[in-house]
Coordinates of C-alpha atoms in Angstrom, one line a residue:
X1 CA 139.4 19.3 192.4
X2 CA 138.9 22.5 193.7
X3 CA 135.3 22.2 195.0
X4 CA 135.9 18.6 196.3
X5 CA 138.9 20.2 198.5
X6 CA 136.5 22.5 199.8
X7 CA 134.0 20.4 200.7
X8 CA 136.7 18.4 203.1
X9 CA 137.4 22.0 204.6
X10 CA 133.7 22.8 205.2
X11 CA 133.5 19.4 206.6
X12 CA 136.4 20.0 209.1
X13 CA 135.2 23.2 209.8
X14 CA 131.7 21.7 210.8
X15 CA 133.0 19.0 213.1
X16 CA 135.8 21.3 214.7
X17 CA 132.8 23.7 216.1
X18 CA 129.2 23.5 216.5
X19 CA 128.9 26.5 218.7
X20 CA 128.6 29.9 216.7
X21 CA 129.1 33.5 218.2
X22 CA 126.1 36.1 218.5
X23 CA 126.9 38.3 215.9
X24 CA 127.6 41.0 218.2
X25 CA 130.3 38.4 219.8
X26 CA 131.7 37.8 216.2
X27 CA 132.5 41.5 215.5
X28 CA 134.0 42.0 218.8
X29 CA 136.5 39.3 218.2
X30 CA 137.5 40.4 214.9
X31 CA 138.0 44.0 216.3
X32 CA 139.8 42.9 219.2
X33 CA 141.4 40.1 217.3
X34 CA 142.7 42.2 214.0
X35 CA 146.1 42.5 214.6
X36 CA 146.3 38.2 213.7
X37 CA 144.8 38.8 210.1
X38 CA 146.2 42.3 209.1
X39 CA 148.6 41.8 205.7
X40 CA 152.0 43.2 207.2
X41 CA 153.6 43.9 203.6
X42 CA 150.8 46.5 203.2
X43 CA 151.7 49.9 206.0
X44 CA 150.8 52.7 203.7
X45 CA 148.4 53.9 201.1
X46 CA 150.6 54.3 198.2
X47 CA 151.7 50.9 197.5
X48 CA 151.8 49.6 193.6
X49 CA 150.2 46.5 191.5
X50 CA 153.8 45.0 192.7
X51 CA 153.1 45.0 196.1
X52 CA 149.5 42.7 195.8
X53 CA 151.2 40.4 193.0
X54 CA 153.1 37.7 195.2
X55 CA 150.2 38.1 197.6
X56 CA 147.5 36.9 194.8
X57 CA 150.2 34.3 193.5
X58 CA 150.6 33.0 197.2
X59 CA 147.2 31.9 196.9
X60 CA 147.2 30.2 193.6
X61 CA 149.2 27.7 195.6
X62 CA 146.1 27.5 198.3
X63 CA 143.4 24.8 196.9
X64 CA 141.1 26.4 198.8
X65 CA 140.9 29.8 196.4
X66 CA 140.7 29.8 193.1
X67 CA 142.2 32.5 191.0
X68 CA 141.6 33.5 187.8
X69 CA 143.2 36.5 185.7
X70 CA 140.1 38.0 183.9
X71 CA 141.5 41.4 182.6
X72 CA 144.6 43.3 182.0
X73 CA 144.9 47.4 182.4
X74 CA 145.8 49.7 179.2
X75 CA 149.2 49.3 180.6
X76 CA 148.9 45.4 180.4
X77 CA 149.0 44.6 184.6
X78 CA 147.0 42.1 185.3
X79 CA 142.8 42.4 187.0
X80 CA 142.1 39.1 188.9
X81 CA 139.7 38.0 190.5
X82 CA 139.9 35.4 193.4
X83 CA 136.7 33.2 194.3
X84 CA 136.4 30.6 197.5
X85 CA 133.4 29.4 199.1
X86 CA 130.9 26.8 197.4
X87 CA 127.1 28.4 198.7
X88 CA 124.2 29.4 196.1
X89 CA 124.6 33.3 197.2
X90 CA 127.7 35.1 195.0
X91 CA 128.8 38.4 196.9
X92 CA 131.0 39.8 194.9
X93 CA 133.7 42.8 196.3
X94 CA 136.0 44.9 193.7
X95 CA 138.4 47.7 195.0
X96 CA 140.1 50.6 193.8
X97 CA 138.7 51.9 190.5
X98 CA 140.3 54.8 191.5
X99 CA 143.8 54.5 192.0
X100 CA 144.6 56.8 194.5
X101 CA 141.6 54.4 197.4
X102 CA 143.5 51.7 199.0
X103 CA 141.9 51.7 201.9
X104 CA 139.5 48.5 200.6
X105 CA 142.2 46.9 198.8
X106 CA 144.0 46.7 202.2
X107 CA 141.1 45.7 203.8
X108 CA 140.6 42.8 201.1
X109 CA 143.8 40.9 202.0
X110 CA 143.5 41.2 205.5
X111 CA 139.8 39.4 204.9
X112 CA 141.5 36.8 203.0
X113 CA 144.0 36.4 205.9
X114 CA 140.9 35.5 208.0
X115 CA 139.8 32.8 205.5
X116 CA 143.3 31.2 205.6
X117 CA 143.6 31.4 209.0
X118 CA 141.8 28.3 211.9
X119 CA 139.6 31.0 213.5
X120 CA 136.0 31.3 213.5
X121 CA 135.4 27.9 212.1
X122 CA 131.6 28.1 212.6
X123 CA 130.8 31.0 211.3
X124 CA 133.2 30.4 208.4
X125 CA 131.2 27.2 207.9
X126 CA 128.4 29.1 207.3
X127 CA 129.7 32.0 205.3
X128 CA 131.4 29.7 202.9
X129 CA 128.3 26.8 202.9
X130 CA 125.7 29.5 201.8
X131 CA 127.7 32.2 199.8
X132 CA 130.6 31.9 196.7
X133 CA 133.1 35.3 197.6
X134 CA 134.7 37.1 194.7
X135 CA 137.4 39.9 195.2
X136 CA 138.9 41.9 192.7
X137 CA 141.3 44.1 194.3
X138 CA 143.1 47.2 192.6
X139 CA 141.1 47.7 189.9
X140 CA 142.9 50.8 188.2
X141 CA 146.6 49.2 188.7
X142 CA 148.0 51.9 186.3
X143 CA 146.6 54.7 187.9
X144 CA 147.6 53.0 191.3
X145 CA 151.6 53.2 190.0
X146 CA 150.7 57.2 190.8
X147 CA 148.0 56.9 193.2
X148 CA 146.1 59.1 190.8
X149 CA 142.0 58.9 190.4
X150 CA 142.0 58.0 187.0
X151 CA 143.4 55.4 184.5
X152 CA 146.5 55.7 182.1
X153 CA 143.5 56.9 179.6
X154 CA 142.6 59.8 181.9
X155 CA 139.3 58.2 182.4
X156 CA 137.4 57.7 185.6
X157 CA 136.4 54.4 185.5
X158 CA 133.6 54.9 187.7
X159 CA 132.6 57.0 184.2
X160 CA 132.2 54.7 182.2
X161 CA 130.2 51.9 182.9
X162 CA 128.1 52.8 179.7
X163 CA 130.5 53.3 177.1
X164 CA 132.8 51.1 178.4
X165 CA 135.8 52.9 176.8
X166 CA 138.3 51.4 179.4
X167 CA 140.0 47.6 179.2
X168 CA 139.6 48.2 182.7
X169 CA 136.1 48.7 182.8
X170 CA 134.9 46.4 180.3
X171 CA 136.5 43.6 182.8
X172 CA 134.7 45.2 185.5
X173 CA 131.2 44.9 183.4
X174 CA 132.0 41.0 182.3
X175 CA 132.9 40.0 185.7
X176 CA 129.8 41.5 187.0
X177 CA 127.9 39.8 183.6
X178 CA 129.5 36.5 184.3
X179 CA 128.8 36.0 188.2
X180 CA 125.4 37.5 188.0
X181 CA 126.3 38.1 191.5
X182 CA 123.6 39.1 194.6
X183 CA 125.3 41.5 196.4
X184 CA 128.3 44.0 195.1
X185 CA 130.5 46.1 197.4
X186 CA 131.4 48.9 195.7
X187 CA 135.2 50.1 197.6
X188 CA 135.8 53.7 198.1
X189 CA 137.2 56.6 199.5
X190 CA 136.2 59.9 200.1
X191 CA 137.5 63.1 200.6
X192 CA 138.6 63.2 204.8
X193 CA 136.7 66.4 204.8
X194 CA 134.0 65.5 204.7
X195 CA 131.5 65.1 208.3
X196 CA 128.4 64.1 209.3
X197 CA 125.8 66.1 208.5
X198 CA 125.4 69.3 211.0
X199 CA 128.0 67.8 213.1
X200 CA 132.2 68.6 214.0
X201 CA 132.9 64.6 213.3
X202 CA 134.5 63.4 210.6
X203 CA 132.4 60.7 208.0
X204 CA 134.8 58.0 208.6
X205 CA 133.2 56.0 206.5
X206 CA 130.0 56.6 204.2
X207 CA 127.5 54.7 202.7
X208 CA 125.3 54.6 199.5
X209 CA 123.0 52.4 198.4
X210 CA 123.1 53.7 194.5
X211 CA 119.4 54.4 192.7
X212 CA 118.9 52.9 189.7
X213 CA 117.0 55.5 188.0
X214 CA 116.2 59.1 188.5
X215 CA 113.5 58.7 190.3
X216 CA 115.2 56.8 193.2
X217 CA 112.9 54.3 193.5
X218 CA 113.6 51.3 196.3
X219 CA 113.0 47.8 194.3
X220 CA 113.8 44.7 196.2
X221 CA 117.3 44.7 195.3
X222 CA 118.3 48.4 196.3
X223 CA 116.1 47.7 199.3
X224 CA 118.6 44.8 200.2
X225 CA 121.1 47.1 199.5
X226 CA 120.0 49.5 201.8
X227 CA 119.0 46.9 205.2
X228 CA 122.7 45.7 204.4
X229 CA 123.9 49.0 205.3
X230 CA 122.3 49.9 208.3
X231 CA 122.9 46.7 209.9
X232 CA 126.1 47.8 208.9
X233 CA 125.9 50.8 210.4
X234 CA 125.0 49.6 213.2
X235 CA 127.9 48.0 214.1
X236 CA 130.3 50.8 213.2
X237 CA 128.6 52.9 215.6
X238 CA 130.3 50.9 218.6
X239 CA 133.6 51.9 216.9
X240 CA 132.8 55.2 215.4
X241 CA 130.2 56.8 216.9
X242 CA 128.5 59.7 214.7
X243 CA 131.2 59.1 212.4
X244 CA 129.4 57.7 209.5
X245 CA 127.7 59.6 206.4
X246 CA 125.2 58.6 203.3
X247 CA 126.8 59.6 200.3
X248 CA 124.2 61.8 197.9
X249 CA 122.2 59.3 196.1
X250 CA 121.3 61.4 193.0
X251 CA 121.3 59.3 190.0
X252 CA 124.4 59.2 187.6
X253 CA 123.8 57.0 184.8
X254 CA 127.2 56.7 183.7
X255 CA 128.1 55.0 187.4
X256 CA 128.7 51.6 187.6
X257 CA 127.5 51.5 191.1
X258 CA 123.8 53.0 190.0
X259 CA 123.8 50.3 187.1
X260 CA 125.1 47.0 188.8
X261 CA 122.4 47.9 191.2
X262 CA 119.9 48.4 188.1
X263 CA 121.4 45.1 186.6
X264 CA 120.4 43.3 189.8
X265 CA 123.0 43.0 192.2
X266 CA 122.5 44.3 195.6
X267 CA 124.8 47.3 195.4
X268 CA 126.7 48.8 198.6
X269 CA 128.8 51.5 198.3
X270 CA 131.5 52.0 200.8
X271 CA 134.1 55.2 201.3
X272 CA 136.6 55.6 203.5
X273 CA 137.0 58.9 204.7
X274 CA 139.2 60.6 207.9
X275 CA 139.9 59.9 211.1
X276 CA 141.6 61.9 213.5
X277 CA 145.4 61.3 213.3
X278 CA 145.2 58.4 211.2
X279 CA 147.0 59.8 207.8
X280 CA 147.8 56.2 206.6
X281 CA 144.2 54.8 207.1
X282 CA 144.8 52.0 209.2
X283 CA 141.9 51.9 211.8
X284 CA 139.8 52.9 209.1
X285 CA 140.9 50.0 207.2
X286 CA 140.4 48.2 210.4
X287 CA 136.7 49.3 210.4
X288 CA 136.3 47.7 206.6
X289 CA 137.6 44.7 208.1
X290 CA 135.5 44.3 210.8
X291 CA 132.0 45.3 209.0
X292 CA 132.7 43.6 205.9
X293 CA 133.1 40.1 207.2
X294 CA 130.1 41.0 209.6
X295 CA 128.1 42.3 206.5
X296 CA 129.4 38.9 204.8
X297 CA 128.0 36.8 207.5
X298 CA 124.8 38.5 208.0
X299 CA 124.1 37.5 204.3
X300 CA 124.9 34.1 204.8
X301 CA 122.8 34.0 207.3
X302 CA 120.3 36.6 205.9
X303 CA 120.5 38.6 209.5
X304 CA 120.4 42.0 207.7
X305 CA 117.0 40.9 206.3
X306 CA 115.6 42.2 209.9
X307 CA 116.8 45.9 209.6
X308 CA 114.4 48.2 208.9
X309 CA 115.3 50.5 205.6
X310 CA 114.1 53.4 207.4
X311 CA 117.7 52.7 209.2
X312 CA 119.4 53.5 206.2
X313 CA 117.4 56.9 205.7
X314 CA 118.1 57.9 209.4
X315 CA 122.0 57.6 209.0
X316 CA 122.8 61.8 208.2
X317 CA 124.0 62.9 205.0
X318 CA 127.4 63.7 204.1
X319 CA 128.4 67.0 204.3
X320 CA 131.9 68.7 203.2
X321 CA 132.5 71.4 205.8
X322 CA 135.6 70.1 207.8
X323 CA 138.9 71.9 207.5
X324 CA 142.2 69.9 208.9
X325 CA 142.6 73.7 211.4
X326 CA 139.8 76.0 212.1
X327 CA 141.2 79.3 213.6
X328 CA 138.2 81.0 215.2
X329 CA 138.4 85.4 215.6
X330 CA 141.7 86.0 213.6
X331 CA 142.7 89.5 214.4
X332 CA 144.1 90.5 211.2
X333 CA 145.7 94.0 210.3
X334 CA 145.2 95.0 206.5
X335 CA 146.4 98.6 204.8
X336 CA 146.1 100.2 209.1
X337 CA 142.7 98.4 210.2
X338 CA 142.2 95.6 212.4
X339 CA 139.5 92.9 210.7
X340 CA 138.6 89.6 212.6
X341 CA 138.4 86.8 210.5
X342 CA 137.8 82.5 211.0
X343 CA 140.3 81.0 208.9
X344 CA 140.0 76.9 207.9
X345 CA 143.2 75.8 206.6
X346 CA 143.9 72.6 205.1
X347 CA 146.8 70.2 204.4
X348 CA 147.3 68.7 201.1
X349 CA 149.6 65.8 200.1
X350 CA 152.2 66.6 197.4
X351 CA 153.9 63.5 196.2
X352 CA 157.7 63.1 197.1
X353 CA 160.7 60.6 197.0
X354 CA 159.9 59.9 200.9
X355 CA 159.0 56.2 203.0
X356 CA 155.5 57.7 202.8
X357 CA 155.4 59.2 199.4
X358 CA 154.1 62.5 199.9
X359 CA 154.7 65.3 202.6
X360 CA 152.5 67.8 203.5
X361 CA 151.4 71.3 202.1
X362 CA 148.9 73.7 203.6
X363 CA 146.5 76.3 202.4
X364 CA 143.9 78.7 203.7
X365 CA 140.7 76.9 201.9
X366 CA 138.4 79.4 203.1
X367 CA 138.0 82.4 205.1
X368 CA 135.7 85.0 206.6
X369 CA 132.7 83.5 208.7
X370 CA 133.2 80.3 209.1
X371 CA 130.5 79.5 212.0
X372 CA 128.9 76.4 210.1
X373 CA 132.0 74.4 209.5
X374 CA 134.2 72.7 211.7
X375 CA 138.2 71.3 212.2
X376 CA 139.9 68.6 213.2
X377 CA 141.6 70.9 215.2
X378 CA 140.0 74.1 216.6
X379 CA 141.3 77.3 218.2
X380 CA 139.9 80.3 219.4
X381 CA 142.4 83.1 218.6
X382 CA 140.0 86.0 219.4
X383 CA 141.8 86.8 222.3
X384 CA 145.5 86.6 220.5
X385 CA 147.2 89.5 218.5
X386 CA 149.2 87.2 215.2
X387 CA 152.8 88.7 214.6
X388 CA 154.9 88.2 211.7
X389 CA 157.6 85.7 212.2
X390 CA 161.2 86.5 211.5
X391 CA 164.2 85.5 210.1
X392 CA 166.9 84.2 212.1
X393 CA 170.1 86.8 211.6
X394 CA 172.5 84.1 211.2
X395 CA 172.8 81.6 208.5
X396 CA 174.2 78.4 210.0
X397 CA 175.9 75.5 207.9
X398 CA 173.9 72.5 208.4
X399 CA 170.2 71.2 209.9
X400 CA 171.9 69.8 213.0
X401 CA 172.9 73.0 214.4
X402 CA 169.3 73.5 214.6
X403 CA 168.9 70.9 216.5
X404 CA 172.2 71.9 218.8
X405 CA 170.4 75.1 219.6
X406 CA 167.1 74.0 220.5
X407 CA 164.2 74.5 218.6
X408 CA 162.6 76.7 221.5
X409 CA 165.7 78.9 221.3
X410 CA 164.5 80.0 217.8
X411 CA 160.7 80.1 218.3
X412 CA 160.7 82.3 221.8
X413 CA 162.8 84.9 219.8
X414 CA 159.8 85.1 217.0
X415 CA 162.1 83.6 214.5
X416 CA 160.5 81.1 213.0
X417 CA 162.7 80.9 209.5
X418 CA 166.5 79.3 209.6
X419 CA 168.7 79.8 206.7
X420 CA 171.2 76.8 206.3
X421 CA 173.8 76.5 204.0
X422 CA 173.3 73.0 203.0
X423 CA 169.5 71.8 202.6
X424 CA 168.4 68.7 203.5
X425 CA 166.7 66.5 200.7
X426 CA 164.8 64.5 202.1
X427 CA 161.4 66.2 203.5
X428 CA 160.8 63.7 206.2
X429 CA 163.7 64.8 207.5
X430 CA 161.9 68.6 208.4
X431 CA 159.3 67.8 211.2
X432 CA 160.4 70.7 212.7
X433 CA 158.1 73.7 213.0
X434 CA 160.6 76.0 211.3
X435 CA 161.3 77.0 208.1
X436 CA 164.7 76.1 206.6
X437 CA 165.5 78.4 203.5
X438 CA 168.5 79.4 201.2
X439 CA 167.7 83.3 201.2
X440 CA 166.3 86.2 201.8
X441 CA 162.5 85.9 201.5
X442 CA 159.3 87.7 202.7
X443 CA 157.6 87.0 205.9
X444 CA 154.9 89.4 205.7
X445 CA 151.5 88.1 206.7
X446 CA 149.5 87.9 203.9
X447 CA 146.1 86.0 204.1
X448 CA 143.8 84.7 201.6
X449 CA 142.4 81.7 199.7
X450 CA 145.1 79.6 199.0
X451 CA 147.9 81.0 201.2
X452 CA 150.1 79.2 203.3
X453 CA 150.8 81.7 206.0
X454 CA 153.4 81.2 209.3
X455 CA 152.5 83.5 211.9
X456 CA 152.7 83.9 215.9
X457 CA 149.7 84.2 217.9
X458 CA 150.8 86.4 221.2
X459 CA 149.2 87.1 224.0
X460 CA 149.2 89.5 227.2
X461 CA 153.0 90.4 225.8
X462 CA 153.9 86.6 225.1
X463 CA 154.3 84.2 222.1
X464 CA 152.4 81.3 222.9
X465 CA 151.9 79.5 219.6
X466 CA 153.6 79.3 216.1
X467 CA 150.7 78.5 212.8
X468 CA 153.4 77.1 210.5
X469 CA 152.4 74.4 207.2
X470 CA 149.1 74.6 208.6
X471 CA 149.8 73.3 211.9
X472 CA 148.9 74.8 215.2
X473 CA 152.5 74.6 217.1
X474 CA 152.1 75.1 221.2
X475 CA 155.3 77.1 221.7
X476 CA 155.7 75.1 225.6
X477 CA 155.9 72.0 223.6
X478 CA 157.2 72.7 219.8
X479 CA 159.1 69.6 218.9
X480 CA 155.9 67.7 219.4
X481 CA 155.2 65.4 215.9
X482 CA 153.4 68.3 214.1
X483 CA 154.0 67.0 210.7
X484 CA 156.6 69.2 208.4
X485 CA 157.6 72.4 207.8
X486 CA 158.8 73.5 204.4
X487 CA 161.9 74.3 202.8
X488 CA 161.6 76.8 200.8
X489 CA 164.3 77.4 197.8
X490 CA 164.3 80.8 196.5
X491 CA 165.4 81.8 193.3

């Protein structure tokens, strides 16, 4: 019944449109066009197996998809796997092995939007004519319920494609077994620290075509794999230019990446890395949108067999030397002398009962000479003397007398700690570049790896900017949106 409905589709999709886009044209128009497919249930990054349920069951409902539980995690939610299209070619696209990358899985139901919706009848025609599409989204549901890497096992399921000690991974392997597909997109992400090799910008998004052995030789398949990915590349280039890395393709014979591709399947790995002030991923997802429904046409139509490989090889290697704030020429005083220093200090997530999940907590993740990496954010404090921030003499009742005051009243005094009688709970409630304590605690500058120092930077006899939670505050402007202090709790 299924197929038979499809066929009627295809068919309606043929006579609607006999006119199909340049595939420059067709990438444009989903860019410019997003906003009409994009899954509005999913905002953030930490969303749960919960969230994609009533989205998969929606479709069950749809005769054009056909949906099939194939597996169940350790914890017993469900793996499924959803198939449309009736072509010869199987491409087949899982997400989320690790739980804490839902950038893909985002990106997935936005796609699928795009199938349900009357757009691009054409080129659907021929995506769906010449290729059969598989998804699995959310591969590592339990692990997901903590946005953790690894399973409710403690495994990385990108470990074990060998032993295949997971429920999770043995449904991954059968899948793969049973579809015997021609291409696999393997859904990612990376680190956001990571940048293009030799360069300040960010590897928004990074590719791989895995090697199958450990000699890294190019067969026909990886060689697919790897024409796939700079035609790719080439469109991401119009909306991230020098923003895209090769991942390292050293062998790892446990991968399941490095054996689907040795099993035959044409094997592209995607990650998702950072963008500049995009915390929740959403143009990034935006980007997996656009160039996995172009990569998705361009094997229907076998496009992508007219890139060179040597396109693949010229795209620069990742590299990890981005900090989230580089402070260039630190002019630090320790035991009476003066020592100039680069600091690069980044901002990690630290789960929390907040809209988003997590707040924010700096650290110095490196210092000394820093000349070959680069930040999100630079500055040049060579030419500024850092003072120790004080304590405000008074200790107020609530947060809202703060913001009675004025937060400039505070910061042009130097006093960049508050004590408050009644704390707030809620940490999204401090995006203020102050620190709201309980007591007495020390404010002494004290740098080094894994600090989380607050310090003025003054020059020619004037504060001019607060470094506070790793964030670089302009003391003329300092209830910009910086991101959040902390409140500290002393015991």
């Amino acid at each position: 019944m299924k197929i038979s409905v499809l066929k009627i589709v295809l068919a309606i999709l043929f006579i609607g449109s006999n006119i199909s886009l340049s595939a420059q044209d067709f990438y444009s128009e989903l860019f410019e066009n997003y906003d009409s497919y994009k899954e509005e249930s999913i905002k953030i990054r930490r969303f749960t197996h919960d969230k994609i349920v009533p989205l998969i069951e929606d479709l069950k409902g749809d005769s054009f998809f056909e949906v099939n539980k194939v597996g169940a995690s350790i914890k017993g939610k469900s793996l499924n796997l959803i198939s449309f299209g009736e072509g010869k070619t199987d491409v087949f696209l899982w997400s989320q092995m690790h739980g804490d990358e839902s950038t893909a899985t985002m990106a997935i139901f936005d796609i699928i939007n795009f199938f349900k919706s009357e757009d691009f009848q054409q080129e659907k025609k021929v995506m769906l004519s010449e290729l059969r599409i598989h998804f699995l989204p959310m591969l590592n549901p339990d692990g997901a319920e903590l946005f953790t890497r690894r399973n409710a096992l403690g495994v990385d399921i990108n470990r074990d494609a060998v032993r295949l000690q997971s429920p999770e991974s043995k449904t991954l392997k059968r899948v793969r077994d049973s579809l015997d597909a021609d291409f696999g997109f393997n859904l990612h992400d990376q680190s956001t620290y990571y940048n293009a090799s030799r360069t300040p910008k960010p590897a928004t998004i990074s590719y791989l075509a895995p090697a199958y052995n450990y000699e890294k030789d190019v067969n026909e398949v990886r060689g697919n794999a790897m024409k796939l990915i700079g035609y790719m590349n080439e469109i991401l280039q119009e909306y991230a230019p020098g923003q895209v890395g090769r991942y390292n393709d050293d062998f790892e014979p446990r991968a399941f990446g490095d054996n689907i591709q040795k099993w035959g399947t044409s094997t592209v790995l995607i990650e998702s890395g950072g963008y500049p002030n995009d915390p929740e991923k959403q143009f990034i997802r935006k980007l997996n949108f656009v160039t996995i429904l172009s990569a998705v046409r361009a094997i229907a139509t076998k496009e992508y067999e007219k890139t060179s490989k040597d396109k693949y090889f010229n795209i620069p290697e990742n590299d990890r030397k981005l900090f989230d704030l580089k402070l260039v020429g630190v002019q630090y005083e320790l035991l009476g002398d003066v020592y100039t220093v680069d600091l690069g200090i980044d901002s990690r997530e630290v789960s929390a009962h907040t809209e988003s999940g997590y707040f924010y907590k700096a650290g110095v993740s490196d210092m000394g000479d820093l000349s070959t990496y680069y930040g999100y954010k630079e500055f040049d404090a060579s030419a500024y003397q850092v003072v120790e921030a004080k304590i405000y003499p008074k200790t107020l009742k609530t947060i809202g007398q703060i913001h009675e005051k004025g937060i400039s009243s505070f910061l042009k005094d130097g006093y960049a700690y508050v004590k408050v009688e009644n704390l707030p709970q809620d940490k999204d409630a401090m995006k203020i570049p102050l620190h709201v304590i309980s007591g007495e605690i020390s404010t002494k500058v004290n740098l080094y790896v894994g600090a989380n120092p607050t310090f003025f930077l003054k020059k020619n006899g004037a504060l001019e900017y607060l470094v506070i939670n790793g964030n670089l505050v302009n003391l003329n402007n300092p209830e910009q949106d910086f991101g959040n202090a902390l409140i500290y709790k002393p015991r």
